[in-house]
């Protein structure tokens, strides 16, 4: 697939100026990269199955997981660009290994790198489909995925059920899926 080929090319050609030991953070080896790509495809298929079964919250969790796997793969391909953003997450003064990054960490780096442009400030701006950019849709996907946590669901969505498919996550991950895997 194009994404797997892109990962291979970047690892073997694009990063020739730095050895793996010199990377700004621990990146993925070929085995982990292959497993994440498998998981990405699995989450995407499961999300489509959830949508067909009208299991919308479960589908949003799967879409958020697909997005997270996709962003991990992209950061793995472009670690120098991720480092140049100044947004790489740290723990105890050192950059976190890539597999320890949260979806929130990945989104911050992707937005700082310009991979997921955004126009709205999370929590500050009113949602505007006209102004929203792909990074804003990614944040909504993260927020919906977090409804899988009981405390978050209680605070954000108390006494309501997710009874219809949110279009936002499907639009975002669907476009990413079409561009990266087709």
PDB file of C-alpha atoms in Angstrom:
ATOM      1  CA  UNK A   1       0.000   0.000   0.000  1.00  0.00           C
ATOM      2  CA  UNK A   2       1.156   3.612  -0.428  1.00  0.00           C
ATOM      3  CA  UNK A   3       1.532   4.230   3.320  1.00  0.00           C
ATOM      4  CA  UNK A   4       3.677   1.156   3.908  1.00  0.00           C
ATOM      5  CA  UNK A   5       5.839   2.051   0.912  1.00  0.00           C
ATOM      6  CA  UNK A   6       6.153   5.631   2.153  1.00  0.00           C
ATOM      7  CA  UNK A   7       7.315   4.395   5.569  1.00  0.00           C
ATOM      8  CA  UNK A   8       9.897   2.104   3.992  1.00  0.00           C
ATOM      9  CA  UNK A   9      11.200   4.801   1.656  1.00  0.00           C
ATOM     10  CA  UNK A  10      11.486   7.391   4.419  1.00  0.00           C
ATOM     11  CA  UNK A  11      13.265   5.009   6.756  1.00  0.00           C
ATOM     12  CA  UNK A  12      15.726   3.878   4.115  1.00  0.00           C
ATOM     13  CA  UNK A  13      16.262   7.047   2.071  1.00  0.00           C
ATOM     14  CA  UNK A  14      14.777  10.102   3.768  1.00  0.00           C
ATOM     15  CA  UNK A  15      16.554   9.677   7.093  1.00  0.00           C
ATOM     16  CA  UNK A  16      20.042   8.955   5.787  1.00  0.00           C
ATOM     17  CA  UNK A  17      21.576  11.961   7.544  1.00  0.00           C
ATOM     18  CA  UNK A  18      20.660  10.612  10.990  1.00  0.00           C
ATOM     19  CA  UNK A  19      21.000   7.158  12.425  1.00  0.00           C
ATOM     20  CA  UNK A  20      18.181   5.673  14.483  1.00  0.00           C
ATOM     21  CA  UNK A  21      20.208   6.378  17.643  1.00  0.00           C
ATOM     22  CA  UNK A  22      20.250  10.093  16.775  1.00  0.00           C
ATOM     23  CA  UNK A  23      16.486  10.502  16.353  1.00  0.00           C
ATOM     24  CA  UNK A  24      14.855  13.146  18.531  1.00  0.00           C
ATOM     25  CA  UNK A  25      12.651  10.457  20.088  1.00  0.00           C
ATOM     26  CA  UNK A  26      12.412   6.692  19.865  1.00  0.00           C
ATOM     27  CA  UNK A  27      10.672   5.845  16.595  1.00  0.00           C
ATOM     28  CA  UNK A  28       9.181   2.558  15.440  1.00  0.00           C
ATOM     29  CA  UNK A  29      11.095  -0.438  14.216  1.00  0.00           C
ATOM     30  CA  UNK A  30       9.815  -2.267  11.131  1.00  0.00           C
ATOM     31  CA  UNK A  31       7.847  -4.775  13.204  1.00  0.00           C
ATOM     32  CA  UNK A  32       6.030  -2.094  15.238  1.00  0.00           C
ATOM     33  CA  UNK A  33       5.368  -0.082  12.086  1.00  0.00           C
ATOM     34  CA  UNK A  34       3.857  -3.110  10.378  1.00  0.00           C
ATOM     35  CA  UNK A  35       1.685  -3.873  13.417  1.00  0.00           C
ATOM     36  CA  UNK A  36       0.427  -0.287  13.632  1.00  0.00           C
ATOM     37  CA  UNK A  37      -0.489  -0.353   9.968  1.00  0.00           C
ATOM     38  CA  UNK A  38      -2.379  -3.623  10.539  1.00  0.00           C
ATOM     39  CA  UNK A  39      -4.173  -2.052  13.522  1.00  0.00           C
ATOM     40  CA  UNK A  40      -5.050   1.034  11.493  1.00  0.00           C
ATOM     41  CA  UNK A  41      -6.745  -1.120   8.862  1.00  0.00           C
ATOM     42  CA  UNK A  42      -8.484  -3.179  11.578  1.00  0.00           C
ATOM     43  CA  UNK A  43      -9.849  -0.087  13.362  1.00  0.00           C
ATOM     44  CA  UNK A  44     -11.072   1.330  10.045  1.00  0.00           C
ATOM     45  CA  UNK A  45     -12.944  -1.899   9.189  1.00  0.00           C
ATOM     46  CA  UNK A  46     -14.410  -2.108  12.703  1.00  0.00           C
ATOM     47  CA  UNK A  47     -15.594   1.514  12.511  1.00  0.00           C
ATOM     48  CA  UNK A  48     -17.428   0.744   9.277  1.00  0.00           C
ATOM     49  CA  UNK A  49     -19.004  -2.333  10.891  1.00  0.00           C
ATOM     50  CA  UNK A  50     -20.103  -0.262  13.903  1.00  0.00           C
ATOM     51  CA  UNK A  51     -21.683   2.287  11.599  1.00  0.00           C
ATOM     52  CA  UNK A  52     -23.604  -0.448   9.785  1.00  0.00           C
ATOM     53  CA  UNK A  53     -24.784  -1.824  13.140  1.00  0.00           C
ATOM     54  CA  UNK A  54     -25.788   1.674  14.350  1.00  0.00           C
ATOM     55  CA  UNK A  55     -23.278   1.352  17.199  1.00  0.00           C
ATOM     56  CA  UNK A  56     -22.234   4.971  16.828  1.00  0.00           C
ATOM     57  CA  UNK A  57     -20.268   5.519  20.026  1.00  0.00           C
ATOM     58  CA  UNK A  58     -18.297   2.324  19.403  1.00  0.00           C
ATOM     59  CA  UNK A  59     -17.718   3.490  15.839  1.00  0.00           C
ATOM     60  CA  UNK A  60     -16.361   6.811  17.091  1.00  0.00           C
ATOM     61  CA  UNK A  61     -13.970   4.988  19.409  1.00  0.00           C
ATOM     62  CA  UNK A  62     -12.755   2.927  16.448  1.00  0.00           C
ATOM     63  CA  UNK A  63     -12.399   6.035  14.251  1.00  0.00           C
ATOM     64  CA  UNK A  64     -10.372   7.787  16.954  1.00  0.00           C
ATOM     65  CA  UNK A  65      -8.141   4.736  17.244  1.00  0.00           C
ATOM     66  CA  UNK A  66      -7.693   4.626  13.462  1.00  0.00           C
ATOM     67  CA  UNK A  67      -6.726   8.311  13.503  1.00  0.00           C
ATOM     68  CA  UNK A  68      -4.235   7.717  16.323  1.00  0.00           C
ATOM     69  CA  UNK A  69      -2.605   4.814  14.474  1.00  0.00           C
ATOM     70  CA  UNK A  70      -2.427   6.872  11.281  1.00  0.00           C
ATOM     71  CA  UNK A  71      -0.789   9.809  13.076  1.00  0.00           C
ATOM     72  CA  UNK A  72       1.742   7.509  14.764  1.00  0.00           C
ATOM     73  CA  UNK A  73       2.716   6.198  11.338  1.00  0.00           C
ATOM     74  CA  UNK A  74       3.014   9.711   9.895  1.00  0.00           C
ATOM     75  CA  UNK A  75       5.176  10.976  12.775  1.00  0.00           C
ATOM     76  CA  UNK A  76       7.328   7.877  12.357  1.00  0.00           C
ATOM     77  CA  UNK A  77       7.892   8.788   8.695  1.00  0.00           C
ATOM     78  CA  UNK A  78       8.702  12.443   9.493  1.00  0.00           C
ATOM     79  CA  UNK A  79      10.422  12.522  12.913  1.00  0.00           C
ATOM     80  CA  UNK A  80      12.692  15.471  12.071  1.00  0.00           C
ATOM     81  CA  UNK A  81       9.704  17.566  10.989  1.00  0.00           C
ATOM     82  CA  UNK A  82       7.892  16.588  14.191  1.00  0.00           C
ATOM     83  CA  UNK A  83      10.916  17.588  16.271  1.00  0.00           C
ATOM     84  CA  UNK A  84      11.222  20.924  14.458  1.00  0.00           C
ATOM     85  CA  UNK A  85       7.739  21.947  15.660  1.00  0.00           C
ATOM     86  CA  UNK A  86       8.882  22.248  19.274  1.00  0.00           C
ATOM     87  CA  UNK A  87       5.679  20.397  20.224  1.00  0.00           C
ATOM     88  CA  UNK A  88       7.158  16.919  20.804  1.00  0.00           C
ATOM     89  CA  UNK A  89       5.884  15.665  24.180  1.00  0.00           C
ATOM     90  CA  UNK A  90       8.433  15.276  26.966  1.00  0.00           C
ATOM     91  CA  UNK A  91       8.564  13.308  30.168  1.00  0.00           C
ATOM     92  CA  UNK A  92      11.185  14.089  32.815  1.00  0.00           C
ATOM     93  CA  UNK A  93      13.014  16.396  30.436  1.00  0.00           C
ATOM     94  CA  UNK A  94      13.360  13.892  27.593  1.00  0.00           C
ATOM     95  CA  UNK A  95      11.236  13.359  24.508  1.00  0.00           C
ATOM     96  CA  UNK A  96       8.719  10.552  25.003  1.00  0.00           C
ATOM     97  CA  UNK A  97       9.174   7.447  22.857  1.00  0.00           C
ATOM     98  CA  UNK A  98       6.670   7.581  19.999  1.00  0.00           C
ATOM     99  CA  UNK A  99       4.558   4.688  21.307  1.00  0.00           C
ATOM    100  CA  UNK A 100       3.991   6.623  24.562  1.00  0.00           C
ATOM    101  CA  UNK A 101       2.412   9.613  22.792  1.00  0.00           C
ATOM    102  CA  UNK A 102      -1.297  10.189  23.386  1.00  0.00           C
ATOM    103  CA  UNK A 103      -3.740  11.172  20.663  1.00  0.00           C
ATOM    104  CA  UNK A 104      -3.652  14.681  22.129  1.00  0.00           C
ATOM    105  CA  UNK A 105       0.169  14.712  21.790  1.00  0.00           C
ATOM    106  CA  UNK A 106      -0.059  13.495  18.205  1.00  0.00           C
ATOM    107  CA  UNK A 107      -2.660  16.114  17.302  1.00  0.00           C
ATOM    108  CA  UNK A 108      -0.561  18.908  18.826  1.00  0.00           C
ATOM    109  CA  UNK A 109       2.480  17.915  16.752  1.00  0.00           C
ATOM    110  CA  UNK A 110       0.423  17.395  13.590  1.00  0.00           C
ATOM    111  CA  UNK A 111      -1.158  20.841  13.961  1.00  0.00           C
ATOM    112  CA  UNK A 112       2.177  22.531  14.748  1.00  0.00           C
ATOM    113  CA  UNK A 113       3.737  20.829  11.701  1.00  0.00           C
ATOM    114  CA  UNK A 114       0.892  22.031   9.503  1.00  0.00           C
ATOM    115  CA  UNK A 115      -0.194  18.477   8.670  1.00  0.00           C
ATOM    116  CA  UNK A 116      -3.617  19.132  10.238  1.00  0.00           C
ATOM    117  CA  UNK A 117      -4.332  22.854   9.889  1.00  0.00           C
ATOM    118  CA  UNK A 118      -6.892  24.249  12.319  1.00  0.00           C
ATOM    119  CA  UNK A 119      -8.759  27.526  12.621  1.00  0.00           C
ATOM    120  CA  UNK A 120     -10.682  27.072  15.877  1.00  0.00           C
ATOM    121  CA  UNK A 121      -9.371  27.040  19.439  1.00  0.00           C
ATOM    122  CA  UNK A 122     -10.543  23.985  21.369  1.00  0.00           C
ATOM    123  CA  UNK A 123     -12.785  24.994  24.247  1.00  0.00           C
ATOM    124  CA  UNK A 124     -12.660  28.689  23.349  1.00  0.00           C
ATOM    125  CA  UNK A 125     -14.304  29.028  19.952  1.00  0.00           C
ATOM    126  CA  UNK A 126     -17.857  28.119  19.033  1.00  0.00           C
ATOM    127  CA  UNK A 127     -17.974  25.316  16.444  1.00  0.00           C
ATOM    128  CA  UNK A 128     -18.207  26.708  12.923  1.00  0.00           C
ATOM    129  CA  UNK A 129     -18.324  24.247  10.059  1.00  0.00           C
ATOM    130  CA  UNK A 130     -17.541  27.130   7.709  1.00  0.00           C
ATOM    131  CA  UNK A 131     -14.314  28.048   9.534  1.00  0.00           C
ATOM    132  CA  UNK A 132     -13.302  24.572  10.683  1.00  0.00           C
ATOM    133  CA  UNK A 133     -10.298  22.917   9.082  1.00  0.00           C
ATOM    134  CA  UNK A 134      -9.139  19.318   9.177  1.00  0.00           C
ATOM    135  CA  UNK A 135      -7.289  19.782  12.509  1.00  0.00           C
ATOM    136  CA  UNK A 136     -10.500  21.010  14.117  1.00  0.00           C
ATOM    137  CA  UNK A 137     -12.315  17.893  12.923  1.00  0.00           C
ATOM    138  CA  UNK A 138      -9.473  15.817  14.384  1.00  0.00           C
ATOM    139  CA  UNK A 139     -10.032  17.452  17.792  1.00  0.00           C
ATOM    140  CA  UNK A 140     -13.746  16.640  17.627  1.00  0.00           C
ATOM    141  CA  UNK A 141     -12.837  13.042  16.795  1.00  0.00           C
ATOM    142  CA  UNK A 142     -10.592  12.937  19.899  1.00  0.00           C
ATOM    143  CA  UNK A 143     -13.328  14.415  22.076  1.00  0.00           C
ATOM    144  CA  UNK A 144     -15.939  11.933  20.848  1.00  0.00           C
ATOM    145  CA  UNK A 145     -13.514   9.047  21.280  1.00  0.00           C
ATOM    146  CA  UNK A 146     -12.976  10.128  24.881  1.00  0.00           C
ATOM    147  CA  UNK A 147     -16.663   9.498  25.567  1.00  0.00           C
ATOM    148  CA  UNK A 148     -15.593   5.862  26.010  1.00  0.00           C
ATOM    149  CA  UNK A 149     -14.304   6.954  29.435  1.00  0.00           C
ATOM    150  CA  UNK A 150     -17.216   6.917  31.922  1.00  0.00           C
ATOM    151  CA  UNK A 151     -16.136  10.064  33.784  1.00  0.00           C
ATOM    152  CA  UNK A 152     -15.696  12.006  30.540  1.00  0.00           C
ATOM    153  CA  UNK A 153     -19.070  10.788  29.253  1.00  0.00           C
ATOM    154  CA  UNK A 154     -20.724  11.839  32.504  1.00  0.00           C
ATOM    155  CA  UNK A 155     -19.224  15.342  32.371  1.00  0.00           C
ATOM    156  CA  UNK A 156     -19.703  15.985  28.639  1.00  0.00           C
ATOM    157  CA  UNK A 157     -22.757  13.963  27.709  1.00  0.00           C
ATOM    158  CA  UNK A 158     -24.711  13.165  30.889  1.00  0.00           C
ATOM    159  CA  UNK A 159     -28.109  11.502  30.423  1.00  0.00           C
ATOM    160  CA  UNK A 160     -27.794  11.438  26.635  1.00  0.00           C
ATOM    161  CA  UNK A 161     -27.103   8.614  24.249  1.00  0.00           C
ATOM    162  CA  UNK A 162     -25.219   8.781  20.994  1.00  0.00           C
ATOM    163  CA  UNK A 163     -28.125   7.850  18.721  1.00  0.00           C
ATOM    164  CA  UNK A 164     -26.996   9.130  15.346  1.00  0.00           C
ATOM    165  CA  UNK A 165     -23.698   9.017  13.520  1.00  0.00           C
ATOM    166  CA  UNK A 166     -21.620  12.146  13.971  1.00  0.00           C
ATOM    167  CA  UNK A 167     -20.496  13.239  10.504  1.00  0.00           C
ATOM    168  CA  UNK A 168     -17.366  14.978  11.735  1.00  0.00           C
ATOM    169  CA  UNK A 169     -15.170  11.932  12.542  1.00  0.00           C
ATOM    170  CA  UNK A 170     -16.279  10.052   9.423  1.00  0.00           C
ATOM    171  CA  UNK A 171     -15.393  13.003   7.233  1.00  0.00           C
ATOM    172  CA  UNK A 172     -11.936  13.397   8.785  1.00  0.00           C
ATOM    173  CA  UNK A 173     -10.848   9.779   9.006  1.00  0.00           C
ATOM    174  CA  UNK A 174     -12.600   8.886   5.761  1.00  0.00           C
ATOM    175  CA  UNK A 175     -10.607  11.514   3.881  1.00  0.00           C
ATOM    176  CA  UNK A 176      -7.378  10.392   5.550  1.00  0.00           C
ATOM    177  CA  UNK A 177      -8.160   6.766   4.792  1.00  0.00           C
ATOM    178  CA  UNK A 178      -8.925   7.496   1.142  1.00  0.00           C
ATOM    179  CA  UNK A 179      -5.712   9.470   0.712  1.00  0.00           C
ATOM    180  CA  UNK A 180      -3.370   7.100   2.485  1.00  0.00           C
ATOM    181  CA  UNK A 181      -4.651   3.616   1.766  1.00  0.00           C
ATOM    182  CA  UNK A 182      -6.552   3.731  -1.518  1.00  0.00           C
TER     183      UNK A 182
END
